[in-house]
Coordinates of C-alpha atoms (C1' of nucleotides) in Angstrom, one line a residue:
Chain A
X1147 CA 145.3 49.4 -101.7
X1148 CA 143.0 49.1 -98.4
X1149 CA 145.8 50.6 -96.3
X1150 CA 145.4 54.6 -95.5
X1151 CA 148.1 56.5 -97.5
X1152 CA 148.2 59.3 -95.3
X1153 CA 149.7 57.9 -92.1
X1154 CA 152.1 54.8 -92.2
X1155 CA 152.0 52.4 -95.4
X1156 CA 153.1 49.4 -94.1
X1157 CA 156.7 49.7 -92.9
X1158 CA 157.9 46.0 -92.8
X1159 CA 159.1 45.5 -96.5
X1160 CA 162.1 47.1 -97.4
X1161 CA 164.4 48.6 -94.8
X1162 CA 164.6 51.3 -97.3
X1163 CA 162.5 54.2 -97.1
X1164 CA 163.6 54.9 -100.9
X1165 CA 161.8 51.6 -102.3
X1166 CA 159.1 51.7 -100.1
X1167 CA 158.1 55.3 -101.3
X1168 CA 158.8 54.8 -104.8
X1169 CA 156.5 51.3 -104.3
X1170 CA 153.6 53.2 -102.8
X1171 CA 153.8 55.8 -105.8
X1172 CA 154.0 53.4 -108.3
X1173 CA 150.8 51.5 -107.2
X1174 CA 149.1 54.7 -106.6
X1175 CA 149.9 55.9 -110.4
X1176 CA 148.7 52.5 -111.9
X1177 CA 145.7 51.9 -110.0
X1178 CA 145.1 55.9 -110.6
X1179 CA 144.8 58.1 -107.8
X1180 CA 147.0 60.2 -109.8
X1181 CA 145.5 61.3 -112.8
X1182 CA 148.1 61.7 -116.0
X1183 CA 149.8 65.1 -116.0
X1184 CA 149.4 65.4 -112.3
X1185 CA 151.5 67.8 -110.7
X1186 CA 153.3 66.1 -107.7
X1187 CA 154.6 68.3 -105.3
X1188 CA 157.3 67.2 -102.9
X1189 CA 156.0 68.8 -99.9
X1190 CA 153.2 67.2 -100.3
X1191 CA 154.3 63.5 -100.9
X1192 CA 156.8 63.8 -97.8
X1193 CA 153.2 65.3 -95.4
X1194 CA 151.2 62.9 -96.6
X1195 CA 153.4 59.8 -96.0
X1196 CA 155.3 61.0 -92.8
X1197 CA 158.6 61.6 -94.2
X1198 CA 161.4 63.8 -95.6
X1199 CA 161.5 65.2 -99.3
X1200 CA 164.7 63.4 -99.4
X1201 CA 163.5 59.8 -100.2
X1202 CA 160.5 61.4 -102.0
X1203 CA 163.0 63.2 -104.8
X1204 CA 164.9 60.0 -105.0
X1205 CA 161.5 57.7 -105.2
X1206 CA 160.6 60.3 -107.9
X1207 CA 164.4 59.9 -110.0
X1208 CA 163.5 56.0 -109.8
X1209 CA 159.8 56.3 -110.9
X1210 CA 161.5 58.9 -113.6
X1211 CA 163.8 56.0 -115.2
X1212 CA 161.2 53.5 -115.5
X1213 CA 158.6 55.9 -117.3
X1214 CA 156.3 56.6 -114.6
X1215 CA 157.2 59.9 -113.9
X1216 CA 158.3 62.9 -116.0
X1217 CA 160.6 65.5 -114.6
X1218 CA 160.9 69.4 -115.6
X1219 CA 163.9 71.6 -114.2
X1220 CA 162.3 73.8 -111.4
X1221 CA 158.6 72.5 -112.0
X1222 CA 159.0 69.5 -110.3
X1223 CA 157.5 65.7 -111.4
X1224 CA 154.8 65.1 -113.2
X1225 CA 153.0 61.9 -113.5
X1226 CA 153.6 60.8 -117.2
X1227 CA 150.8 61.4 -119.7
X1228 CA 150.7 58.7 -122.7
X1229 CA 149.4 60.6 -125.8
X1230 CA 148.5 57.6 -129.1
X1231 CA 152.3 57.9 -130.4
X1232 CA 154.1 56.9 -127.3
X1233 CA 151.5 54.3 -127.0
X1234 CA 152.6 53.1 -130.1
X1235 CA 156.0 52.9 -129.5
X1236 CA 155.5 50.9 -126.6
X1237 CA 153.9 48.0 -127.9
X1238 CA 156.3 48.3 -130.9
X1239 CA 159.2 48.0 -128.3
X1240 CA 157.4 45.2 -127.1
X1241 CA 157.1 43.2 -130.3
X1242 CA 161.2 43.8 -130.4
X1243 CA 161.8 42.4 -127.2
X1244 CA 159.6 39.8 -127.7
X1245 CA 160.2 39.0 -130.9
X1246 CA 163.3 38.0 -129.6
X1247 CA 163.2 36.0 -127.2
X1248 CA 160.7 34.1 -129.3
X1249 CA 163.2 33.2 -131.5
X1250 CA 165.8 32.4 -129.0
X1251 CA 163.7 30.0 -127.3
X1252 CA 162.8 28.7 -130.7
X1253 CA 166.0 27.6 -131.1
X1254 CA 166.5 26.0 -127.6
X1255 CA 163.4 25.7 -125.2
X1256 CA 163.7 23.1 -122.3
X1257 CA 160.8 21.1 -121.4
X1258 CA 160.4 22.8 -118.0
X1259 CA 160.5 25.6 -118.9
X1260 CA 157.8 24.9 -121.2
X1261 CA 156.1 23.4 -118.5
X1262 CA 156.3 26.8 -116.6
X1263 CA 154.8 28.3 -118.9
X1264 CA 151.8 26.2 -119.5
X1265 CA 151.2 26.2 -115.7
X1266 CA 151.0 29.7 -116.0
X1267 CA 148.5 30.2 -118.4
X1268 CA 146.5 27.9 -116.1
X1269 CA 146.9 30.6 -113.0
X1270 CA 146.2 33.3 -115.5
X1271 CA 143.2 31.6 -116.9
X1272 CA 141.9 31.7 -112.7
X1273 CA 142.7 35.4 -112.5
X1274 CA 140.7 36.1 -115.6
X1275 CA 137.7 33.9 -114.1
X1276 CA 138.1 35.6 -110.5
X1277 CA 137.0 39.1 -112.4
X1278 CA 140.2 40.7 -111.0
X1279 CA 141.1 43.3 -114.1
X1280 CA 144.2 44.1 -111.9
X1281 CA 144.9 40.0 -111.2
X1282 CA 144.2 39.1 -114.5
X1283 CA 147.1 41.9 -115.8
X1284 CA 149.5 40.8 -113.8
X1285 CA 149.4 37.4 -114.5
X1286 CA 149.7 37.9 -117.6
X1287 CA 152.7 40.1 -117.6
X1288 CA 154.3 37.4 -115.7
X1289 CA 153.3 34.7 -118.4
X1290 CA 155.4 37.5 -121.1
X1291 CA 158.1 38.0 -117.7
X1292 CA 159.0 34.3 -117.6
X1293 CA 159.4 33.8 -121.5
X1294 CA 162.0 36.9 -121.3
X1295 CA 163.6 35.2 -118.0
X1296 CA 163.7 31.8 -119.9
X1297 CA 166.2 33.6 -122.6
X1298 CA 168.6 33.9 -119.6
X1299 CA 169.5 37.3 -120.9
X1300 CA 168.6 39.8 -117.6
X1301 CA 169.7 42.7 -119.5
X1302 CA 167.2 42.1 -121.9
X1303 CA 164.4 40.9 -119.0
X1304 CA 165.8 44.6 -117.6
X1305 CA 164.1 46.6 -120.6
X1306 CA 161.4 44.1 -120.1
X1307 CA 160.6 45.6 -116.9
X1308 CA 161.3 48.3 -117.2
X1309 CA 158.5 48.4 -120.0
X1310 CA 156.3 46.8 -118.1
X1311 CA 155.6 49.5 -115.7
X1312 CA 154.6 51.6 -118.8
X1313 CA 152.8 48.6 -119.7
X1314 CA 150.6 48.6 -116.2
X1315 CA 150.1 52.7 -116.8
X1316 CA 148.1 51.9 -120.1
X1317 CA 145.5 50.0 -117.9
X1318 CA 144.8 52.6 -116.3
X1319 CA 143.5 54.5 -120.0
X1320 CA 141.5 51.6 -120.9
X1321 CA 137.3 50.8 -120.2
X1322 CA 136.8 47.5 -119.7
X1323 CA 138.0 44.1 -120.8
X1324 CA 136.1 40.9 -119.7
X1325 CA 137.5 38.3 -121.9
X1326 CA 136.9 34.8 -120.8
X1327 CA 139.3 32.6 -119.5
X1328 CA 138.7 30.4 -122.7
X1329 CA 140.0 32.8 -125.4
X1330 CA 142.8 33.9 -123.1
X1331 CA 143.6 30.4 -122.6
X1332 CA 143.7 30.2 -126.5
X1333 CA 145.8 33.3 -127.3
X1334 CA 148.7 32.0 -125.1
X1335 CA 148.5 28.1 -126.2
X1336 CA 149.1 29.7 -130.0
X1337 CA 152.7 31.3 -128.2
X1338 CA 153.6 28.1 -126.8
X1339 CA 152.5 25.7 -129.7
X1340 CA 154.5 27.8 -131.9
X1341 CA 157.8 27.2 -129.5
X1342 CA 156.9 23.6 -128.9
X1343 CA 157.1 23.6 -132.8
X1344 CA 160.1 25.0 -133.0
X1345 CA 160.0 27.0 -136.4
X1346 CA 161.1 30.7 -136.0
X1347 CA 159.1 31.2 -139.0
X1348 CA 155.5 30.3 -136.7
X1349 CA 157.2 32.1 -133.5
X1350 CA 157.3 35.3 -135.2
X1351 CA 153.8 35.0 -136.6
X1352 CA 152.4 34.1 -132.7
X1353 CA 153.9 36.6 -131.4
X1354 CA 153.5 39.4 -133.5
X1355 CA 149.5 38.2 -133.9
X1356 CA 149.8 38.4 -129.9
X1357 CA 151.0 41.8 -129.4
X1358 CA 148.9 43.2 -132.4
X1359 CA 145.8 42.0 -130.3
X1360 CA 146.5 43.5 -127.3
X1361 CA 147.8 46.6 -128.9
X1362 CA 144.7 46.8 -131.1
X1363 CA 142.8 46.7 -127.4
X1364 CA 144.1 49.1 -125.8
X1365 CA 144.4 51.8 -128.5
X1366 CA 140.3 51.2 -129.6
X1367 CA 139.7 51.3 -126.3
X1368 CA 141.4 54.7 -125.5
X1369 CA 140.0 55.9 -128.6
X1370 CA 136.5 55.1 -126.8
X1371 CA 136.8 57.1 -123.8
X1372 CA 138.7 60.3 -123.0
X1373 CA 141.3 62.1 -124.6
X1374 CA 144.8 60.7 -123.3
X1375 CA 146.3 63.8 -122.2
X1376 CA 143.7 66.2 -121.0
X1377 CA 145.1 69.6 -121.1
X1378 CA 145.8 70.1 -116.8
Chain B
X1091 CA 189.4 65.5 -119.2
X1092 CA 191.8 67.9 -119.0
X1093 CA 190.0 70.1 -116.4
X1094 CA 191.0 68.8 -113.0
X1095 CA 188.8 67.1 -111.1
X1096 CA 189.3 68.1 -107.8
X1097 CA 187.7 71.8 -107.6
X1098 CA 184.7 72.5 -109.9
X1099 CA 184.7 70.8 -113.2
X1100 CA 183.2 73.5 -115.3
X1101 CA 180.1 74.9 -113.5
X1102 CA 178.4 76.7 -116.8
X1103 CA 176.7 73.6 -118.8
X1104 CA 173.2 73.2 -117.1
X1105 CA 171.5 74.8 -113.7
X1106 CA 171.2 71.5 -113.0
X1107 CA 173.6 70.2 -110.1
X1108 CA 172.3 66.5 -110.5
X1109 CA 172.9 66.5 -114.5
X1110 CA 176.5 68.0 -114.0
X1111 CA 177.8 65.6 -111.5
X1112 CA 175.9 62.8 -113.3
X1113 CA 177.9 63.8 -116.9
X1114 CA 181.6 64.1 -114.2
X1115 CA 181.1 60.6 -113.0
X1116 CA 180.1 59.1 -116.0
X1117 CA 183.1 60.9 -117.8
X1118 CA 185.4 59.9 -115.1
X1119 CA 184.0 55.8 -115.1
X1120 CA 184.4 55.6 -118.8
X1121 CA 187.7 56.7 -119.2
X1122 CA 188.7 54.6 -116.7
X1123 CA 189.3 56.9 -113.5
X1124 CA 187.3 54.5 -111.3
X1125 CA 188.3 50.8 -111.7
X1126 CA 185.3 48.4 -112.3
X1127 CA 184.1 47.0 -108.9
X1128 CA 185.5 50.4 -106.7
X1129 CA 183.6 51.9 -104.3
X1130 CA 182.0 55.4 -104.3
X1131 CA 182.2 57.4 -100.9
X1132 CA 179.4 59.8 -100.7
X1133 CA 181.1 61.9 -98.8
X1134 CA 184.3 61.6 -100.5
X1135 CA 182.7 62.6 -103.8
X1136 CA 181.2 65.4 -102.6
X1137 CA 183.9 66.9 -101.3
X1138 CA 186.2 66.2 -104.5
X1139 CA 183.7 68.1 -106.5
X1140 CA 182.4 70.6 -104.1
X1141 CA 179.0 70.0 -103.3
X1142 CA 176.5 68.4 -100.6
X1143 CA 175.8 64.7 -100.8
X1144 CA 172.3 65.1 -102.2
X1145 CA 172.9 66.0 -105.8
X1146 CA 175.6 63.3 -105.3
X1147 CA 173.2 60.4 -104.5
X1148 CA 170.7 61.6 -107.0
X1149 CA 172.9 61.4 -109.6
X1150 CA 174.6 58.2 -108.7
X1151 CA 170.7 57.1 -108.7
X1152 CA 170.9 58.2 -112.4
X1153 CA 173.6 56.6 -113.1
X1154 CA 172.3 53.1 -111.6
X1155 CA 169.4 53.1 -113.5
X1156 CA 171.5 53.7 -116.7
X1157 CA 173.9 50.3 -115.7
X1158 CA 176.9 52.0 -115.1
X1159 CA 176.5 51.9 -111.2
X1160 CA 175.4 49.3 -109.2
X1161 CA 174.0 50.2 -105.4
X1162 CA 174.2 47.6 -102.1
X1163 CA 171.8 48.9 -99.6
X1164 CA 173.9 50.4 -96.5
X1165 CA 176.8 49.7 -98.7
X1166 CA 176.8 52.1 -101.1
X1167 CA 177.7 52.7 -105.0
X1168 CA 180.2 50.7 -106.9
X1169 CA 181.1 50.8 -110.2
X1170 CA 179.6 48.5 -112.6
X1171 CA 182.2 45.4 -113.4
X1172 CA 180.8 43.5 -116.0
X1173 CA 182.1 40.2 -116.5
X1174 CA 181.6 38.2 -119.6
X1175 CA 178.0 36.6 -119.4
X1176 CA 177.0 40.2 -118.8
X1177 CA 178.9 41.2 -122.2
X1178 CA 176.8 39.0 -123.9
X1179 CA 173.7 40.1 -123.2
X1180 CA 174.5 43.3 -123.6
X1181 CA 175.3 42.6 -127.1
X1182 CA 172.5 40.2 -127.6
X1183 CA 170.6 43.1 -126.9
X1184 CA 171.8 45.6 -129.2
X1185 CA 171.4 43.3 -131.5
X1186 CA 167.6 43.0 -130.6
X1187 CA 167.1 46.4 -130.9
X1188 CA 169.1 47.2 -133.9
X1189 CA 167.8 44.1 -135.8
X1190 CA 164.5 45.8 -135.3
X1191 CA 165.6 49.4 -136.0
X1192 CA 166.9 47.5 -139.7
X1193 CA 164.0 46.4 -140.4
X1194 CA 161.8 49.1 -139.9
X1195 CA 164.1 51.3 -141.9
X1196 CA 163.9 48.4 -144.4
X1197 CA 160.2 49.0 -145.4
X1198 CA 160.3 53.1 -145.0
X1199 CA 163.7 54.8 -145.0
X1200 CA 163.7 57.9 -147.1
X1201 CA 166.6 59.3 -148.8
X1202 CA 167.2 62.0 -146.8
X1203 CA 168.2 60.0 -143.6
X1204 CA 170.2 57.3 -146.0
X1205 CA 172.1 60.7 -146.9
X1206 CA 172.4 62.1 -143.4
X1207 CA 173.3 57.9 -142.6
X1208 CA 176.0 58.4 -145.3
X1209 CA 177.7 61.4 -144.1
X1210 CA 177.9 60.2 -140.6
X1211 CA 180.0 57.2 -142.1
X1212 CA 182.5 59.9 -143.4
X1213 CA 182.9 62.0 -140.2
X1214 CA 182.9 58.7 -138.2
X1215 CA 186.0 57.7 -141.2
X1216 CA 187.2 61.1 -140.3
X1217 CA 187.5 60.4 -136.5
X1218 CA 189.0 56.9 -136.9
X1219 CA 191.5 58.7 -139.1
X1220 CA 192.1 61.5 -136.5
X1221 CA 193.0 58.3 -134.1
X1222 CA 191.9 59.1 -130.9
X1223 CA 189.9 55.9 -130.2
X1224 CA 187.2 57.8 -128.0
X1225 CA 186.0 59.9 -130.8
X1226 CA 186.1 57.2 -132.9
X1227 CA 183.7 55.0 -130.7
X1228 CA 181.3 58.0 -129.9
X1229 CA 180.9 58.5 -133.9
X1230 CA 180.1 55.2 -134.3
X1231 CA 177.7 55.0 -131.6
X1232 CA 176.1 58.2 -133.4
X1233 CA 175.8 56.5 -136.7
X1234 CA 173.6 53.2 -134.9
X1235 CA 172.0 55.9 -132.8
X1236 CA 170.7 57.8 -136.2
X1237 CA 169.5 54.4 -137.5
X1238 CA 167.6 54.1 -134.2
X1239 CA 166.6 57.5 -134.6
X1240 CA 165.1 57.1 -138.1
X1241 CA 162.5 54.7 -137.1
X1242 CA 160.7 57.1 -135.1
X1243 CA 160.4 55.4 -132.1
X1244 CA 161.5 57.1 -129.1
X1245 CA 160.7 54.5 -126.7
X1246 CA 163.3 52.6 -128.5
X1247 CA 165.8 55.3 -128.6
X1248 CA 165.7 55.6 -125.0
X1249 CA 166.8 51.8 -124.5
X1250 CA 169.8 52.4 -127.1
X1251 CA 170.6 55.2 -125.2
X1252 CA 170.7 53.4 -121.8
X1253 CA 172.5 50.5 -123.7
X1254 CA 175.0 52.9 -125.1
X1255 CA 176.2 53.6 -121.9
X1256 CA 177.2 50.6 -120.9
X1257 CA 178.8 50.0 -124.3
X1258 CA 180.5 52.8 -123.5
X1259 CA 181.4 50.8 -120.2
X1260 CA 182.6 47.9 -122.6
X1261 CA 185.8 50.5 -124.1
X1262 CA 187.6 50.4 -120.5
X1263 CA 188.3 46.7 -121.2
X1264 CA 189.5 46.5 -124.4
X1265 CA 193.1 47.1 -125.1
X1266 CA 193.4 48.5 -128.6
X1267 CA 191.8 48.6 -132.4
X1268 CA 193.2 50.3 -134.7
X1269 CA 191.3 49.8 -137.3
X1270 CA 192.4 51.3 -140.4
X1271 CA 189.5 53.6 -141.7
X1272 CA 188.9 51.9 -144.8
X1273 CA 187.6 48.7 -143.5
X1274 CA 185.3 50.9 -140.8
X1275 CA 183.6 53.0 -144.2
X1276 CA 183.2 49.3 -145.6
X1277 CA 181.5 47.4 -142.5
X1278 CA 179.0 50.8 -142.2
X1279 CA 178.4 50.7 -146.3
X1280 CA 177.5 47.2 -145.9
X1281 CA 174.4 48.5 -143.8
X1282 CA 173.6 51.3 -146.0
X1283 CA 173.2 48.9 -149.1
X1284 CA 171.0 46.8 -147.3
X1285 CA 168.9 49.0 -146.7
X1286 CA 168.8 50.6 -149.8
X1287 CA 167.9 47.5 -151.4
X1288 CA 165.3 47.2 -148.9
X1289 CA 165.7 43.3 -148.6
X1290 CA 164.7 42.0 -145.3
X1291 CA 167.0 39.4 -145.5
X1292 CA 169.9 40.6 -146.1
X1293 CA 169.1 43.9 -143.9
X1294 CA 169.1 41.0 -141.0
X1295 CA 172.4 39.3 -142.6
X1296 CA 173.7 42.9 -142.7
X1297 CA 173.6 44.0 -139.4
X1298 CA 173.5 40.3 -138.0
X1299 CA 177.1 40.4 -139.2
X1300 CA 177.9 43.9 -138.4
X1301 CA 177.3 43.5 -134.5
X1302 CA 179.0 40.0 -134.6
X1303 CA 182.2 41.5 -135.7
X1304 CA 181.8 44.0 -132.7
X1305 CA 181.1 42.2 -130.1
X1306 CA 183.8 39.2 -131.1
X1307 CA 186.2 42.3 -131.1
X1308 CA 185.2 43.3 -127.4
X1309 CA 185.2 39.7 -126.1
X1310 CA 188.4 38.6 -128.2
X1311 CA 189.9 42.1 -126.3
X1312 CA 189.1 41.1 -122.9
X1313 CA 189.9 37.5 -123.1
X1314 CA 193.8 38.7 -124.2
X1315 CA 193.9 41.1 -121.5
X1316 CA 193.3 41.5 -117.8
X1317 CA 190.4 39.2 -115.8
X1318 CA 187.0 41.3 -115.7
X1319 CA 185.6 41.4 -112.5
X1320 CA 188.8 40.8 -110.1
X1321 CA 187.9 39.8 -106.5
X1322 CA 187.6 43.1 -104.8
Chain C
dT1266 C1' 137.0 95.3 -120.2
dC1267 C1' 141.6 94.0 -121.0
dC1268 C1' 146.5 94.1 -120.5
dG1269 C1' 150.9 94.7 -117.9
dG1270 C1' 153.6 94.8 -113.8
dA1271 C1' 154.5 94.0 -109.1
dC1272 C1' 154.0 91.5 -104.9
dA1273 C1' 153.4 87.3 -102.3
dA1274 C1' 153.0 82.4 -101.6
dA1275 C1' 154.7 78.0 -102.7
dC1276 C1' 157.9 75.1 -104.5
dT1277 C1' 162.3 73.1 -105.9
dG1278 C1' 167.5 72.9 -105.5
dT1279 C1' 170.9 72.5 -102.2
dC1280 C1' 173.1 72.2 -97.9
dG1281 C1' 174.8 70.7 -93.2
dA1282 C1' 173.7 67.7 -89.3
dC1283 C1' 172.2 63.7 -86.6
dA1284 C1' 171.2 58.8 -85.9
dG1285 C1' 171.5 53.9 -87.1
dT1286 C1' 174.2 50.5 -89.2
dC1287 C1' 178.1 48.0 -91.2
dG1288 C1' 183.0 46.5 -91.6
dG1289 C1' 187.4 46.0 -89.5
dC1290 C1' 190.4 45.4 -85.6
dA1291 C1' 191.9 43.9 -81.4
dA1292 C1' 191.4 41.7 -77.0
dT1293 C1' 189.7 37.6 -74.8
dC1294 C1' 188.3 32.8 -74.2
dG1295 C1' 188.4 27.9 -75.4
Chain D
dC221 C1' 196.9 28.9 -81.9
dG222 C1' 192.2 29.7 -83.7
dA223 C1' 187.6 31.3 -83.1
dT224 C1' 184.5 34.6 -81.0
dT225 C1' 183.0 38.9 -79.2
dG226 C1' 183.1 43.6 -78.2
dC227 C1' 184.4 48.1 -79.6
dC228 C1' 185.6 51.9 -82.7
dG229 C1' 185.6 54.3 -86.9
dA230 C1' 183.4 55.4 -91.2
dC231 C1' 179.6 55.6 -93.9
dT232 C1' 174.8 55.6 -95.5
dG233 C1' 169.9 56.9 -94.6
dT234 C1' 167.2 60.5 -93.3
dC235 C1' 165.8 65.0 -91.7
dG236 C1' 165.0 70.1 -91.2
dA237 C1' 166.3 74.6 -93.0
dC238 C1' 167.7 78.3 -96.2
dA239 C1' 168.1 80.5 -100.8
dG240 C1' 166.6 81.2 -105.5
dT241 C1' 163.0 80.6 -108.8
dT242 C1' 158.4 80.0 -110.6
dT243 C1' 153.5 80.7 -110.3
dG244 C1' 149.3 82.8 -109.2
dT245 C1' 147.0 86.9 -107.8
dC246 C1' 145.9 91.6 -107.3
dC247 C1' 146.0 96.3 -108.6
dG248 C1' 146.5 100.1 -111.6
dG249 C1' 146.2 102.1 -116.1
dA250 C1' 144.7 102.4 -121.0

DNA sequence: TCCGGACAAACTGTCGACAGTCGGCAATCG
DNA sequence: CGATTGCCGACTGTCGACAGTTTGTCCGGA
C-alpha cells in the first residue's frame, strides 16, 4: 500500500500479469480506494497500471468468482456492494463451514495441530496489541484458515477462501474495533478448549457463540455509520 | 449434443460469447468429450468453435473457478481429473452444506416449498423412469438445489452451484445405476418426512444417510471401473 | 419549465498479431 | 550406449485496433 498505483506495482511476484493485476485490485477494494458500487472501467485500470485490457478483463472474471466484483453484460464490473441480507448470508455460510470442520476435528484433532493453533492465537494476540486493524484481521482469518486446512478437506478450505475475501470486504463497512488482546485471546481459547474437549456437543456451542460475536460486530457496526449501498 | 461441434453450436442463447462457449465446454467435459487430465489448445478451441482466443480463455477462466478446469501457468487448461481423495471431499462438502440447508429448513419450511419439494420428487421419478441417466441426475440435483434454495441464502446457493458442477464431473466416472424409480421416490421421501416432522435429529440422520448412499454409489462405481487420474 | 429525440463520446465485446517461453527431438560428446 | 545440449515447433501471454452498444448531453418543441 505505499507503492504508487499508477506506474509499475511491483513486478517481481508472479510472472503472470493476470495474478498480479487481480492482486493489486483486490487489495485496493479491501483497503477501499474503491468505494462499493464503483464503476470500474477497463480503459482505465489498463492506463493507470501500464497495461492491456486483456489481463484487466481476466483480473476482473477472477475478482468476479470470488465475490469482489460484480459483472453486468455491456456495463462492465462493478465493485460489489454488500446490502444487510448478503451480509447475513455470509456469516451464516460461515457458521456452516465452520461448524464443520469443528466437528470433524472433534472427532480427531492431533496434538500439533492443536499446538498450531494455540501459537496462533499468540501472533494474533501481538497484531491486536500492535493497533494494526488490517494485521489484527488477517491473523485472525488465518487462526479460522488453519482450523479448515487441519480438516484436510481443500475443497472445503476452497469455499473457505473463497469466503474470506468477502469476509475482508466487510472491514471495509465497519468503524472501529479496538478489542484488547486479552478478550481476543479469550474468544479463541473457548474454540480450542472445546476441541481439546472433544465433545461435538461444546464445539458447536464455541463456534456458533464465535461467529454470532463477530457477526453481531460487524452488522451494529454498519448499522452505526452509512448506508451499505449508497445509491451511485 | 446432437448439434455438431465443429461450426457454431447454436449462436441464439445469450449476446454473451464468454457464457456460450463456457455452457459448450462444460457440455462437452461432462458428457465425456474431453477425457479427464486432456489438454485444452487455445487455439485449437477457437478455431473448432469459430471464434478468437479471448472469449476462449475467459471462459476457460470460468470454468476454472467453477473446478471443472484446472490451469498450469505457460501450460495451459486441462481438464479436471479427480482422483479419489478429491471425491471425498467433494462429498464431505455437500454434505456440509446440505446438513445445514436441513436444518434451516427444519425450524422454518413452509408448506408451499415442502409441496413444490414434493413435486420435484415426481418429475425427478418421472425422469428416472424415462431412463436417460443425464436427466435423471440433473432432476436430482434440482431437487437438493430447491432445498438449498428454500433456506434463503444465496451465498450458499452459489457454493452448491459451484459444487454441482463438479458433481456433475463425478457422472463421467461412474458406469451405470439403474435405479429402479421406486426406491429413488423412497430415499427423497425419507428427506421430506424429516422435515416435516421438523426433528433435528433425524433431519441430520435423514440426509446424513441420503448423501452416504450417493457418494458410496460414486466411489463403489469408480473403484469397479477404470483408474481415475491415469498418468498422462 | 419539462419532456422527448437525436447526436456524440466512451466503453465493452471481440479479433488478429507479435513476442517470450516451454516441450520434444535430434545431434553431439563423454 | 547413455547423457547433455542446442534447435525447432507449438503454444500461451499480451497487446493494439475495430465494431456495436450504452450513456450522457444538448437542442427543439409543447
Amino acid at each position: 500500500m505505499s507503492e504508487s498505483q499508477s506506474v509499475g506495482f511491483k513486478a517481481i511476484r508472479s510472472p503472470n500479469l493476470v495474478d498480479q493485476v487481480a492482486d493489486h485490485l483486490t487489495e485496493a477494494i479491501i483497503v477501499g480506494r474503491f468505494t462499493p458500487g464503483e464503476r470500474l472501467s477497463e480503459v482505465g485500470l489498463a492506463r493507470s497500471l501500464g497495461v492491456s485490457r486483456a489481463p484487466i478483463r481476466e483480473a476482473a472474471r477472477l475478482l468476479e468468482s470470488r465475490g469482489l466484483l460484480v459483472s453486468q453484460p455491456r456495463r462492465g464490473f462493478f465493485v460489489r456492494a454488500l446490502d444487510a441480507s448478503e451480509l447475513e448470508d455470509i456469516f451464516d455460510l460461515r457458521l456452516c463451514l465452520e461448524r464443520h470442520a469443528m466437528e470433524r476435528l472433534a472427532h480427531a484433532c492431533t496434538a500439533e495441530t492443536l499446538a498450531a493453533l494455540y501459537r496462533q492465537v499468540g501472533v494474533l494476540c501481538d497484531a491486536a496489541a500492535s493497533g494494526s486493524e488490517s494485521r489484527r484481521i488477517e491473523e485472525d482469518l488465518t487462526f479460522h484458515r488453519m482450523m479448515i486446512e487441519a480438516t484436510g478437506n481443500r475443497r472445503l478450505l476452497k469455499n473457505f477462501d473463497d469466503l474470506a475475501h468477502e469476509l475482508r470486504l466487510c472491514i471495509t463497512l465497519i468503524t472501529k474495533t479496538h478489542e484488547d488482546p486479552d478478550s481476543i485471546a479469550d474468544c479463541h481459547h473457548l474454540l480450542l478448549d472445546a476441541l481439546e474437549s472433544g465433545e461435538p456437543a461444546r464445539c458447536r456451542e464455541a463456534i456458533d457463540y464465535h461467529i454470532g460475536v463477530a457477526r453481531d460486530f460487524v452488522v451494529r457496526s454498519v448499522g452505526e455509520s452509512r448506508p451499505l449501498a449508497r445509491p451511485h
